[in-house]
Short mmCIF file of N, CA and C in Angstrom, two decimals:
data_model
loop_
_atom_site.label_atom_id
_atom_site.label_comp_id
_atom_site.label_asym_id
_atom_site.label_seq_id
_atom_site.Cartn_x
_atom_site.Cartn_y
_atom_site.Cartn_z
N MET K 1 -165.59 -75.48 58.76
CA MET K 1 -166.69 -75.33 57.81
C MET K 1 -167.06 -76.83 57.25
N HIS K 2 -168.01 -76.88 56.98
CA HIS K 2 -168.43 -78.47 56.52
C HIS K 2 -168.67 -78.33 54.83
N THR K 3 -168.19 -79.25 54.25
CA THR K 3 -168.10 -79.30 52.46
C THR K 3 -169.25 -80.32 52.08
N GLN K 4 -169.53 -79.55 51.36
CA GLN K 4 -170.84 -80.02 50.65
C GLN K 4 -170.34 -80.61 48.83
N ILE K 5 -169.14 -81.49 48.56
CA ILE K 5 -168.78 -81.74 47.33
C ILE K 5 -170.12 -82.96 46.89
N ASN K 6 -170.46 -83.64 47.81
CA ASN K 6 -171.46 -84.72 47.12
C ASN K 6 -172.01 -84.96 48.54
N ASN K 7 -173.26 -84.19 48.48
CA ASN K 7 -174.03 -84.31 49.80
C ASN K 7 -174.99 -85.99 49.95
N LYS K 8 -174.63 -86.46 48.58
CA LYS K 8 -175.59 -87.99 48.84
C LYS K 8 -175.35 -89.06 49.25
N ARG K 9 -173.78 -89.01 49.57
CA ARG K 9 -172.85 -90.00 49.82
C ARG K 9 -172.67 -89.82 51.51
N ALA K 10 -172.69 -91.12 52.11
CA ALA K 10 -172.27 -91.04 53.39
C ALA K 10 -171.52 -92.61 53.70
N VAL K 11 -170.49 -92.36 54.90
CA VAL K 11 -170.09 -93.40 55.53
C VAL K 11 -170.80 -93.95 56.65
N PHE K 12 -171.46 -94.42 56.91
CA PHE K 12 -172.00 -95.17 58.17
C PHE K 12 -171.16 -95.82 58.97
N LEU K 13 -170.84 -95.48 59.96
CA LEU K 13 -169.56 -95.54 61.27
C LEU K 13 -170.59 -96.31 62.53
N ASP K 14 -170.02 -97.57 63.04
CA ASP K 14 -170.03 -98.18 64.23
C ASP K 14 -169.21 -97.12 65.03
N ARG K 15 -169.63 -97.54 66.61
CA ARG K 15 -169.10 -96.46 67.19
C ARG K 15 -168.22 -97.41 68.27
N ASP K 16 -168.30 -98.39 68.75
CA ASP K 16 -167.70 -98.78 69.63
C ASP K 16 -166.81 -100.11 69.15
N GLY K 17 -165.55 -100.25 69.33
CA GLY K 17 -165.06 -101.06 68.57
C GLY K 17 -164.51 -100.62 66.66
N THR K 18 -165.39 -99.28 66.47
CA THR K 18 -164.61 -98.61 65.26
C THR K 18 -164.02 -97.22 65.58
N ILE K 19 -164.61 -96.63 66.56
CA ILE K 19 -164.07 -95.24 66.59
C ILE K 19 -163.93 -94.75 67.95
N ASN K 20 -164.10 -95.83 69.00
CA ASN K 20 -163.85 -95.85 70.41
C ASN K 20 -163.34 -96.95 70.55
N GLU K 21 -162.33 -97.23 71.36
CA GLU K 21 -161.76 -98.55 72.01
C GLU K 21 -163.29 -99.77 72.63
N GLU K 22 -163.58 -100.82 72.53
CA GLU K 22 -164.61 -101.60 72.77
C GLU K 22 -163.94 -101.99 74.37
N VAL K 23 -165.36 -101.84 75.26
CA VAL K 23 -164.81 -101.76 76.63
C VAL K 23 -166.26 -102.55 76.94
N GLY K 24 -167.05 -103.30 76.37
CA GLY K 24 -168.06 -104.00 76.89
C GLY K 24 -169.17 -102.87 76.90
N TYR K 25 -169.35 -102.25 77.78
CA TYR K 25 -170.68 -101.40 78.19
C TYR K 25 -170.24 -100.16 78.69
N LEU K 26 -169.80 -99.23 77.98
CA LEU K 26 -169.11 -98.05 78.21
C LEU K 26 -170.15 -97.14 78.88
N CYS K 27 -169.95 -97.16 80.39
CA CYS K 27 -170.75 -96.57 81.55
C CYS K 27 -170.43 -95.18 81.89
N ARG K 28 -168.80 -95.22 81.72
CA ARG K 28 -168.13 -93.75 82.07
C ARG K 28 -167.30 -93.16 81.30
N LEU K 29 -167.62 -91.90 81.29
CA LEU K 29 -166.48 -90.92 80.38
C LEU K 29 -165.30 -91.37 80.50
N GLU K 30 -164.48 -91.81 81.37
CA GLU K 30 -163.46 -91.88 81.42
C GLU K 30 -162.52 -92.86 81.18
N ASP K 31 -163.96 -93.68 80.49
CA ASP K 31 -163.38 -94.99 79.81
C ASP K 31 -163.89 -95.08 78.63
N LEU K 32 -163.98 -93.93 77.94
CA LEU K 32 -163.99 -93.45 76.83
C LEU K 32 -162.51 -93.38 75.99
N THR K 33 -162.03 -94.39 75.20
CA THR K 33 -160.60 -93.82 74.60
C THR K 33 -161.19 -93.83 72.73
N LEU K 34 -160.18 -92.81 72.37
CA LEU K 34 -160.96 -92.71 70.51
C LEU K 34 -159.52 -93.85 70.06
N ILE K 35 -159.98 -94.58 69.04
CA ILE K 35 -158.86 -95.47 68.72
C ILE K 35 -157.64 -94.36 67.57
N GLU K 36 -156.88 -95.15 67.50
CA GLU K 36 -155.48 -94.09 66.98
C GLU K 36 -155.69 -93.31 65.43
N ARG K 37 -155.71 -92.27 64.98
CA ARG K 37 -155.68 -92.00 63.75
C ARG K 37 -157.44 -91.56 63.52
N VAL K 38 -158.28 -92.04 64.53
CA VAL K 38 -160.02 -91.73 64.24
C VAL K 38 -160.07 -90.49 63.69
N GLY K 39 -159.80 -89.23 64.04
CA GLY K 39 -159.64 -87.81 63.80
C GLY K 39 -159.40 -87.94 62.66
N SER K 40 -158.19 -88.69 62.24
CA SER K 40 -157.75 -87.89 60.90
C SER K 40 -158.32 -88.61 59.89
N ALA K 41 -159.18 -89.99 60.24
CA ALA K 41 -159.79 -90.44 59.36
C ALA K 41 -161.17 -89.93 59.07
N ILE K 42 -161.66 -89.57 59.96
CA ILE K 42 -163.14 -88.44 59.87
C ILE K 42 -162.87 -87.44 58.97
N ARG K 43 -161.94 -86.81 59.51
CA ARG K 43 -161.68 -85.64 58.58
C ARG K 43 -161.18 -85.81 56.97
N LEU K 44 -160.88 -87.36 56.81
CA LEU K 44 -160.67 -87.27 54.99
C LEU K 44 -161.92 -87.86 54.93
N LEU K 45 -162.89 -88.49 55.57
CA LEU K 45 -164.45 -88.30 54.97
C LEU K 45 -165.04 -86.77 54.55
N ASN K 46 -164.72 -86.33 55.86
CA ASN K 46 -165.23 -84.79 55.63
C ASN K 46 -164.68 -83.65 54.29
N ASP K 47 -163.78 -84.26 54.54
CA ASP K 47 -162.81 -83.50 53.47
C ASP K 47 -163.69 -83.82 51.55
N SER K 48 -163.41 -85.09 52.16
CA SER K 48 -164.20 -85.79 50.06
C SER K 48 -165.56 -85.60 50.15
N GLY K 49 -166.34 -85.04 50.82
CA GLY K 49 -167.74 -84.56 51.21
C GLY K 49 -168.73 -85.60 51.35
N TYR K 50 -168.06 -86.86 51.82
CA TYR K 50 -169.22 -87.93 52.57
C TYR K 50 -169.58 -87.36 53.59
N LYS K 51 -171.10 -87.49 53.93
CA LYS K 51 -171.66 -87.09 55.00
C LYS K 51 -171.04 -88.97 55.70
N VAL K 52 -170.67 -87.71 57.30
CA VAL K 52 -169.97 -88.97 58.19
C VAL K 52 -171.52 -89.41 59.25
N VAL K 53 -172.02 -90.81 59.57
CA VAL K 53 -173.12 -90.87 60.20
C VAL K 53 -172.98 -91.99 61.03
N VAL K 54 -173.09 -91.55 62.20
CA VAL K 54 -172.87 -93.07 63.21
C VAL K 54 -173.73 -93.23 63.28
N ILE K 55 -173.86 -94.60 63.47
CA ILE K 55 -175.17 -95.82 63.69
C ILE K 55 -174.48 -97.14 64.71
N THR K 56 -175.12 -96.50 66.10
CA THR K 56 -174.74 -97.62 66.69
C THR K 56 -175.74 -98.16 68.50
N ASN K 57 -175.83 -99.45 68.28
CA ASN K 57 -176.49 -99.88 68.71
C ASN K 57 -176.08 -99.87 70.28
N GLN K 58 -176.72 -99.47 71.24
CA GLN K 58 -176.68 -99.34 72.92
C GLN K 58 -177.50 -100.16 73.81
N SER K 59 -177.33 -101.12 73.95
CA SER K 59 -178.30 -102.03 74.46
C SER K 59 -177.97 -101.83 75.80
N GLY K 60 -177.27 -101.52 76.21
CA GLY K 60 -177.01 -100.90 77.87
C GLY K 60 -178.07 -100.48 77.99
N VAL K 61 -178.77 -99.17 77.54
CA VAL K 61 -179.71 -98.44 77.81
C VAL K 61 -181.03 -99.41 78.56
N ALA K 62 -181.23 -100.44 77.51
CA ALA K 62 -182.18 -101.02 77.88
C ALA K 62 -182.14 -102.16 78.71
N ARG K 63 -180.64 -102.81 78.96
CA ARG K 63 -180.27 -103.50 80.46
C ARG K 63 -179.76 -102.68 81.51
N GLY K 64 -180.16 -101.17 81.37
CA GLY K 64 -180.69 -100.36 82.56
C GLY K 64 -178.73 -99.86 83.38
N LEU K 65 -177.98 -100.23 82.45
CA LEU K 65 -176.97 -99.74 82.92
C LEU K 65 -176.16 -98.53 82.38
N LEU K 66 -176.90 -97.54 81.81
CA LEU K 66 -177.09 -96.64 81.06
C LEU K 66 -178.21 -96.15 80.98
N ASP K 67 -178.06 -94.29 80.64
CA ASP K 67 -179.53 -93.92 80.44
C ASP K 67 -179.09 -93.05 78.86
N GLU K 68 -179.91 -93.06 78.06
CA GLU K 68 -180.01 -92.45 77.16
C GLU K 68 -179.53 -90.84 77.15
N ILE K 69 -178.91 -90.30 77.87
CA ILE K 69 -178.72 -88.53 78.35
C ILE K 69 -176.95 -89.26 78.05
N PHE K 70 -176.95 -90.37 78.63
CA PHE K 70 -175.55 -90.88 78.91
C PHE K 70 -174.86 -90.80 77.89
N VAL K 71 -175.86 -91.41 76.75
CA VAL K 71 -175.26 -91.86 75.38
C VAL K 71 -174.84 -90.61 74.69
N GLN K 72 -175.82 -89.50 75.21
CA GLN K 72 -175.72 -88.21 74.34
C GLN K 72 -174.26 -88.04 74.61
N LYS K 73 -174.30 -87.84 76.00
CA LYS K 73 -172.93 -87.26 76.74
C LYS K 73 -171.84 -87.86 75.87
N VAL K 74 -171.54 -89.05 75.64
CA VAL K 74 -170.33 -89.95 75.00
C VAL K 74 -170.17 -89.15 73.78
N HIS K 75 -171.41 -89.14 72.71
CA HIS K 75 -171.42 -88.87 71.68
C HIS K 75 -171.05 -87.21 71.82
N ALA K 76 -171.10 -86.54 72.55
CA ALA K 76 -170.65 -84.82 72.62
C ALA K 76 -169.57 -84.96 72.91
N GLU K 77 -168.68 -85.63 73.66
CA GLU K 77 -167.30 -86.00 74.26
C GLU K 77 -166.83 -86.53 72.71
N ILE K 78 -167.40 -87.40 71.90
CA ILE K 78 -166.42 -88.03 71.05
C ILE K 78 -166.37 -86.52 69.82
N ALA K 79 -167.53 -86.36 69.56
CA ALA K 79 -167.27 -84.54 68.91
C ALA K 79 -166.51 -83.38 68.97
N ARG K 80 -166.47 -83.10 70.58
CA ARG K 80 -165.19 -82.55 71.47
C ARG K 80 -163.72 -83.01 70.71
N ARG K 81 -163.85 -84.01 70.63
CA ARG K 81 -162.26 -84.90 70.94
C ARG K 81 -161.99 -85.06 69.30
N LEU K 82 -162.92 -84.77 68.22
CA LEU K 82 -162.53 -84.84 67.15
C LEU K 82 -162.82 -83.48 66.44
N SER K 83 -162.92 -82.40 67.03
CA SER K 83 -163.27 -80.92 66.51
C SER K 83 -161.73 -80.56 66.93
N LYS K 84 -160.94 -81.41 67.70
CA LYS K 84 -159.28 -81.28 67.73
C LYS K 84 -158.43 -81.29 66.37
N SER K 85 -159.41 -82.54 65.45
CA SER K 85 -158.65 -83.01 64.50
C SER K 85 -159.50 -82.26 63.22
N ASN K 86 -160.59 -81.16 63.64
CA ASN K 86 -160.91 -80.38 62.45
C ASN K 86 -162.23 -81.46 61.66
N ALA K 87 -162.32 -82.54 62.66
CA ALA K 87 -163.38 -83.45 62.04
C ALA K 87 -164.49 -83.36 62.62
N TYR K 88 -165.82 -84.00 61.95
CA TYR K 88 -167.39 -83.57 62.75
C TYR K 88 -167.97 -84.70 62.18
N VAL K 89 -168.76 -85.04 62.64
CA VAL K 89 -169.84 -86.49 62.32
C VAL K 89 -171.25 -85.51 61.84
N ASP K 90 -171.75 -85.95 60.77
CA ASP K 90 -172.85 -85.15 60.92
C ASP K 90 -174.15 -85.14 61.67
N LYS K 91 -174.26 -86.79 61.76
CA LYS K 91 -175.02 -87.10 62.75
C LYS K 91 -175.11 -88.42 63.44
N TRP K 92 -175.74 -88.24 64.18
CA TRP K 92 -175.49 -89.41 65.60
C TRP K 92 -176.89 -90.19 65.61
N TYR K 93 -176.96 -91.51 65.51
CA TYR K 93 -178.09 -92.27 66.01
C TYR K 93 -177.69 -93.69 66.52
N TYR K 94 -178.51 -94.00 67.45
CA TYR K 94 -178.50 -94.78 68.29
C TYR K 94 -179.67 -95.56 68.72
N CYS K 95 -179.56 -97.19 68.99
CA CYS K 95 -180.94 -97.90 68.85
C CYS K 95 -180.69 -98.33 70.53
N PRO K 96 -181.18 -98.01 71.58
CA PRO K 96 -181.49 -98.22 73.28
C PRO K 96 -181.80 -99.08 73.30
N HIS K 97 -182.44 -100.35 72.40
CA HIS K 97 -183.62 -101.53 72.57
C HIS K 97 -182.44 -102.97 72.36
N HIS K 98 -183.37 -103.64 72.94
CA HIS K 98 -183.15 -105.07 73.28
C HIS K 98 -184.33 -105.88 73.14
N ALA K 99 -184.40 -107.21 71.99
CA ALA K 99 -185.50 -107.79 72.12
C ALA K 99 -185.66 -108.75 73.67
N THR K 100 -184.96 -109.27 74.03
CA THR K 100 -184.78 -110.40 74.83
C THR K 100 -184.37 -109.89 76.49
N GLU K 101 -183.60 -108.94 76.19
CA GLU K 101 -182.67 -108.54 77.48
C GLU K 101 -183.22 -107.12 78.06
N GLY K 102 -183.84 -106.49 77.34
CA GLY K 102 -184.31 -105.23 77.84
C GLY K 102 -185.20 -104.91 78.89
N LYS K 103 -185.29 -103.80 79.23
CA LYS K 103 -186.12 -103.52 80.56
C LYS K 103 -187.13 -102.27 80.18
N GLY K 104 -188.52 -102.69 80.51
CA GLY K 104 -189.52 -101.81 79.91
C GLY K 104 -189.95 -101.37 78.90
N LYS K 105 -189.63 -100.05 78.47
CA LYS K 105 -190.69 -99.92 76.85
C LYS K 105 -189.02 -99.77 76.14
N TYR K 106 -187.74 -100.31 76.82
CA TYR K 106 -186.83 -100.42 75.95
C TYR K 106 -186.65 -101.43 75.25
N ARG K 107 -187.65 -102.54 76.05
CA ARG K 107 -187.96 -104.04 75.51
C ARG K 107 -188.45 -104.25 74.61
N ILE K 108 -188.06 -103.89 73.13
CA ILE K 108 -188.97 -104.56 72.08
C ILE K 108 -188.60 -104.82 70.63
N GLU K 109 -188.72 -105.62 70.08
CA GLU K 109 -188.27 -105.92 68.24
C GLU K 109 -188.55 -104.69 67.87
N CYS K 110 -187.39 -104.35 67.64
CA CYS K 110 -187.30 -102.88 66.63
C CYS K 110 -186.65 -103.08 65.49
N HIS K 111 -187.04 -101.72 64.62
CA HIS K 111 -186.61 -101.55 63.37
C HIS K 111 -185.24 -100.83 63.47
N CYS K 112 -184.91 -100.73 64.58
CA CYS K 112 -183.56 -99.43 64.42
C CYS K 112 -182.31 -100.36 64.60
N ARG K 113 -182.55 -101.62 65.42
CA ARG K 113 -181.33 -102.42 66.23
C ARG K 113 -180.42 -103.17 64.86
N LYS K 114 -179.03 -102.86 64.51
CA LYS K 114 -178.58 -103.43 63.98
C LYS K 114 -178.85 -105.05 63.81
N PRO K 115 -178.91 -105.76 62.57
CA PRO K 115 -178.49 -105.41 61.29
C PRO K 115 -179.60 -104.93 60.85
N SER K 116 -180.79 -104.67 61.51
CA SER K 116 -182.00 -104.00 61.21
C SER K 116 -181.78 -102.16 60.13
N THR K 117 -182.47 -102.17 59.63
CA THR K 117 -181.69 -100.91 58.37
C THR K 117 -182.74 -99.74 58.99
N GLY K 118 -183.18 -99.32 60.43
CA GLY K 118 -183.80 -98.16 60.57
C GLY K 118 -183.41 -97.04 60.96
N MET K 119 -181.99 -97.03 61.68
CA MET K 119 -181.47 -95.95 61.31
C MET K 119 -180.64 -95.40 60.23
N VAL K 120 -180.29 -96.41 59.90
CA VAL K 120 -180.00 -95.78 57.97
C VAL K 120 -180.86 -95.10 57.43
N ASP K 121 -182.07 -96.07 57.10
CA ASP K 121 -183.30 -95.56 56.56
C ASP K 121 -183.56 -94.05 57.10
N LEU K 122 -183.62 -93.73 58.61
CA LEU K 122 -183.75 -92.44 58.65
C LEU K 122 -182.97 -91.49 58.23
N ALA K 123 -181.58 -91.97 58.44
CA ALA K 123 -180.32 -90.90 57.71
C ALA K 123 -180.99 -90.79 56.31
N ILE K 124 -181.04 -91.84 55.80
CA ILE K 124 -181.49 -91.75 54.26
C ILE K 124 -182.48 -90.68 53.82
N THR K 125 -183.68 -90.50 55.02
CA THR K 125 -184.68 -89.99 54.80
C THR K 125 -184.32 -88.37 54.88
N GLU K 126 -183.77 -88.42 56.18
CA GLU K 126 -183.37 -86.91 56.76
C GLU K 126 -182.24 -86.27 56.24
N LEU K 127 -181.05 -86.97 55.75
CA LEU K 127 -180.14 -86.41 54.80
C LEU K 127 -180.04 -86.46 53.39
N GLY K 128 -180.89 -86.82 52.61
CA GLY K 128 -180.98 -87.53 51.49
C GLY K 128 -179.88 -88.13 50.98
N ILE K 129 -179.77 -88.99 51.68
CA ILE K 129 -178.67 -90.22 51.48
C ILE K 129 -178.74 -90.94 50.00
N ILE K 130 -177.76 -91.60 49.36
CA ILE K 130 -178.09 -92.87 48.43
C ILE K 130 -177.30 -93.71 49.13
N PRO K 131 -177.79 -95.26 49.44
CA PRO K 131 -177.33 -96.17 49.82
C PRO K 131 -176.01 -96.92 48.91
N GLU K 132 -176.86 -96.76 47.58
CA GLU K 132 -175.75 -97.48 46.99
C GLU K 132 -174.83 -96.61 46.49
N GLU K 133 -174.60 -95.48 47.45
CA GLU K 133 -173.56 -94.71 46.69
C GLU K 133 -172.53 -94.62 48.20
N SER K 134 -173.03 -95.32 49.22
CA SER K 134 -172.50 -95.32 50.26
C SER K 134 -171.74 -96.51 51.03
N PHE K 135 -171.45 -96.29 52.32
CA PHE K 135 -170.64 -97.38 52.51
C PHE K 135 -170.54 -97.69 54.15
N VAL K 136 -170.90 -98.73 54.96
CA VAL K 136 -171.11 -98.85 55.96
C VAL K 136 -169.70 -99.63 56.80
N VAL K 137 -169.23 -99.05 57.80
CA VAL K 137 -167.66 -99.40 58.21
C VAL K 137 -168.05 -100.15 59.57
N GLY K 138 -167.37 -100.91 59.75
CA GLY K 138 -167.36 -101.18 61.22
C GLY K 138 -167.00 -102.75 61.75
N ASP K 139 -166.83 -102.94 62.94
CA ASP K 139 -166.12 -104.54 63.22
C ASP K 139 -167.21 -105.98 63.58
N SER K 140 -168.08 -105.37 63.74
CA SER K 140 -169.11 -107.01 63.94
C SER K 140 -169.59 -106.90 62.48
N ILE K 141 -170.14 -108.60 62.67
CA ILE K 141 -171.44 -109.35 61.30
C ILE K 141 -172.61 -108.07 61.26
N ARG K 142 -172.86 -107.70 62.44
CA ARG K 142 -174.19 -106.81 62.42
C ARG K 142 -173.78 -105.58 61.71
N ASP K 143 -172.79 -104.88 61.67
CA ASP K 143 -172.60 -104.06 60.47
C ASP K 143 -172.40 -103.87 59.37
N LEU K 144 -171.43 -105.41 58.94
CA LEU K 144 -171.82 -105.97 57.77
C LEU K 144 -172.77 -106.31 56.74
N GLU K 145 -173.98 -107.05 57.69
CA GLU K 145 -175.15 -107.04 57.34
C GLU K 145 -176.10 -105.85 57.00
N THR K 146 -175.85 -105.55 57.66
CA THR K 146 -176.85 -103.94 58.06
C THR K 146 -176.60 -103.06 56.43
N ALA K 147 -174.74 -103.33 55.91
CA ALA K 147 -174.44 -102.62 54.76
C ALA K 147 -175.38 -103.31 53.58
N TRP K 148 -175.33 -104.85 53.67
CA TRP K 148 -175.99 -105.63 52.60
C TRP K 148 -177.11 -105.43 52.45
N ASN K 149 -177.88 -105.29 53.93
CA ASN K 149 -179.58 -104.93 53.86
C ASN K 149 -179.93 -103.64 53.22
N VAL K 150 -179.06 -103.05 52.89
CA VAL K 150 -179.28 -101.61 52.44
C VAL K 150 -178.64 -101.11 51.28
N GLY K 151 -178.24 -102.38 50.77
CA GLY K 151 -177.29 -101.99 49.52
C GLY K 151 -176.37 -101.09 49.26
N ALA K 152 -175.34 -100.76 50.81
CA ALA K 152 -174.09 -100.13 50.93
C ALA K 152 -172.87 -100.99 50.78
N GLN K 153 -171.79 -99.99 50.67
CA GLN K 153 -170.63 -101.25 50.33
C GLN K 153 -169.89 -101.08 51.64
N PRO K 154 -169.94 -102.65 52.35
CA PRO K 154 -169.35 -102.87 53.66
C PRO K 154 -167.77 -102.91 53.76
N VAL K 155 -167.50 -102.34 54.97
CA VAL K 155 -165.85 -102.57 55.33
C VAL K 155 -165.69 -102.92 56.71
N LEU K 156 -165.03 -103.76 56.59
CA LEU K 156 -164.18 -104.61 58.05
C LEU K 156 -163.38 -104.17 58.64
N VAL K 157 -163.57 -103.37 59.65
CA VAL K 157 -162.10 -102.94 60.21
C VAL K 157 -161.80 -104.00 61.38
N LEU K 158 -160.56 -104.47 61.56
CA LEU K 158 -160.09 -105.45 62.22
C LEU K 158 -159.66 -104.85 63.93
N THR K 159 -160.09 -103.79 64.02
CA THR K 159 -160.37 -103.05 65.71
C THR K 159 -161.54 -103.54 66.53
N GLY K 160 -161.40 -103.42 67.66
CA GLY K 160 -162.24 -103.97 68.67
C GLY K 160 -162.70 -105.45 68.10
N TYR K 161 -164.18 -106.24 67.97
CA TYR K 161 -164.40 -107.25 67.11
C TYR K 161 -163.86 -107.78 65.88
N GLY K 162 -162.97 -106.72 65.13
CA GLY K 162 -163.26 -106.97 63.72
C GLY K 162 -162.13 -108.46 63.61
N LYS K 163 -161.71 -108.83 64.38
CA LYS K 163 -160.49 -109.52 64.07
C LYS K 163 -161.70 -111.01 64.41
N LYS K 164 -162.14 -111.05 64.98
CA LYS K 164 -162.99 -112.47 65.54
C LYS K 164 -164.16 -112.39 64.20
N THR K 165 -164.66 -111.36 63.86
CA THR K 165 -165.51 -111.35 62.92
C THR K 165 -165.21 -111.42 61.85
N LEU K 166 -163.89 -111.67 61.78
CA LEU K 166 -163.17 -111.97 60.66
C LEU K 166 -163.15 -113.61 60.05
N SER K 167 -162.78 -114.16 61.62
CA SER K 167 -162.54 -115.34 61.32
C SER K 167 -163.68 -116.07 61.66
N ARG K 168 -164.53 -115.52 61.78
CA ARG K 168 -165.93 -116.32 61.98
C ARG K 168 -167.28 -116.00 60.56
N LEU K 169 -166.61 -115.18 59.57
CA LEU K 169 -167.38 -114.90 58.35
C LEU K 169 -167.02 -116.32 57.55
N LEU K 170 -168.32 -116.51 56.99
CA LEU K 170 -168.19 -117.94 55.78
C LEU K 170 -167.72 -117.07 54.67
N PRO K 171 -167.28 -118.31 53.59
CA PRO K 171 -166.43 -118.06 52.65
C PRO K 171 -166.97 -117.09 51.35
N ASP K 172 -168.68 -116.93 51.25
CA ASP K 172 -169.23 -116.21 50.49
C ASP K 172 -169.25 -114.80 51.55
N GLN K 173 -169.75 -114.99 52.65
CA GLN K 173 -169.47 -113.41 52.94
C GLN K 173 -168.16 -112.48 53.15
N LYS K 174 -167.40 -113.59 52.72
CA LYS K 174 -165.76 -112.62 52.57
C LYS K 174 -165.76 -112.36 50.99
N LYS K 175 -166.43 -112.81 50.15
CA LYS K 175 -166.57 -112.61 48.65
C LYS K 175 -167.22 -111.54 48.83
N LYS K 176 -168.02 -111.11 49.62
CA LYS K 176 -168.82 -109.88 49.37
C LYS K 176 -168.45 -108.65 50.04
N LEU K 177 -167.28 -108.70 50.51
CA LEU K 177 -166.37 -107.56 51.33
C LEU K 177 -165.28 -107.06 50.28
N PRO K 178 -166.15 -105.71 49.76
CA PRO K 178 -164.83 -105.22 48.99
C PRO K 178 -163.49 -104.34 49.91
N HIS K 179 -163.23 -104.27 50.97
CA HIS K 179 -162.13 -104.24 51.95
C HIS K 179 -162.13 -104.66 53.32
N ILE K 180 -161.23 -104.84 53.68
CA ILE K 180 -160.91 -105.59 54.87
C ILE K 180 -159.91 -104.07 55.55
N ALA K 181 -159.61 -103.60 56.64
CA ALA K 181 -159.00 -102.45 57.18
C ALA K 181 -158.46 -102.73 58.20
N TYR K 182 -157.42 -102.31 58.70
CA TYR K 182 -156.57 -102.23 59.84
C TYR K 182 -157.38 -101.43 60.69
N ASP K 183 -157.74 -100.98 60.45
CA ASP K 183 -158.88 -99.54 61.41
C ASP K 183 -159.13 -98.56 60.38
N LEU K 184 -160.04 -97.78 61.10
CA LEU K 184 -160.88 -96.70 60.32
C LEU K 184 -159.80 -95.81 59.87
N PHE K 185 -158.79 -95.28 60.03
CA PHE K 185 -158.02 -94.49 59.19
C PHE K 185 -158.06 -95.43 57.74
N ASP K 186 -157.38 -97.02 57.64
CA ASP K 186 -157.52 -97.77 56.45
C ASP K 186 -158.46 -97.68 55.97
N ALA K 187 -159.83 -98.11 56.68
CA ALA K 187 -160.91 -98.03 55.96
C ALA K 187 -161.17 -96.55 55.22
N CYS K 188 -161.05 -95.63 56.04
CA CYS K 188 -161.43 -94.24 55.29
C CYS K 188 -160.33 -93.35 53.91
N THR K 189 -159.12 -94.28 54.14
CA THR K 189 -158.73 -93.72 53.21
C THR K 189 -158.67 -94.43 52.14
N TRP K 190 -159.09 -96.06 52.31
CA TRP K 190 -159.26 -96.77 50.92
C TRP K 190 -160.92 -96.32 50.14
N ILE K 191 -161.57 -95.90 51.02
CA ILE K 191 -162.90 -94.78 50.59
C ILE K 191 -162.63 -94.08 49.88
N CYS K 192 -162.04 -92.87 50.16
CA CYS K 192 -161.64 -91.76 49.27
C CYS K 192 -160.75 -92.13 48.14
N GLU K 193 -159.87 -92.97 48.11
CA GLU K 193 -158.84 -93.44 46.81
C GLU K 193 -160.56 -94.24 45.86
N TYR K 194 -161.18 -94.92 46.68
CA TYR K 194 -162.01 -95.81 46.05
C TYR K 194 -162.95 -95.25 44.98
N CYS K 195 -163.57 -94.03 45.24
CA CYS K 195 -164.49 -92.86 44.94
C CYS K 195 -164.22 -92.20 44.03
#
């Protein structure tokens, strides 16, 4: 059963490197490995009344490495695995585009590719989310910039590309990070204690 303690707050999660292990372009379901404690992390958010929204750039679609149906299959498989921990994602959004590497209809300058805010804006409209009361958790500078662009709190995880991202942040950017987390479970624990 989905709890609705405060349905205006959300935690926006990056997918690759945050929820599942980073493998470059995830093109086969057998390469999908959830990062340890992800189910427990997301259940913490569910139990605390946060909407859990995945926002993920999937330029592998634009590059012709996979198709949108496969992206949806990956999301369904992640959801199936999360359900074993009684955890769920409220909504999944992905951007299949790339401005320079894409093919056909996917090669465009879009508003959904992070750090642009299109996916978050859509979630705000569809789910009634207040971005200033929300968080964006991810392992790349794009995730942090997305948070700053919508007025949400950014949380960097050190899984995936997180350690490399941290080493490349400018001092002013580090000052704008309320929390740097070891992994998603650490991030979600901090979020649930923070608010």
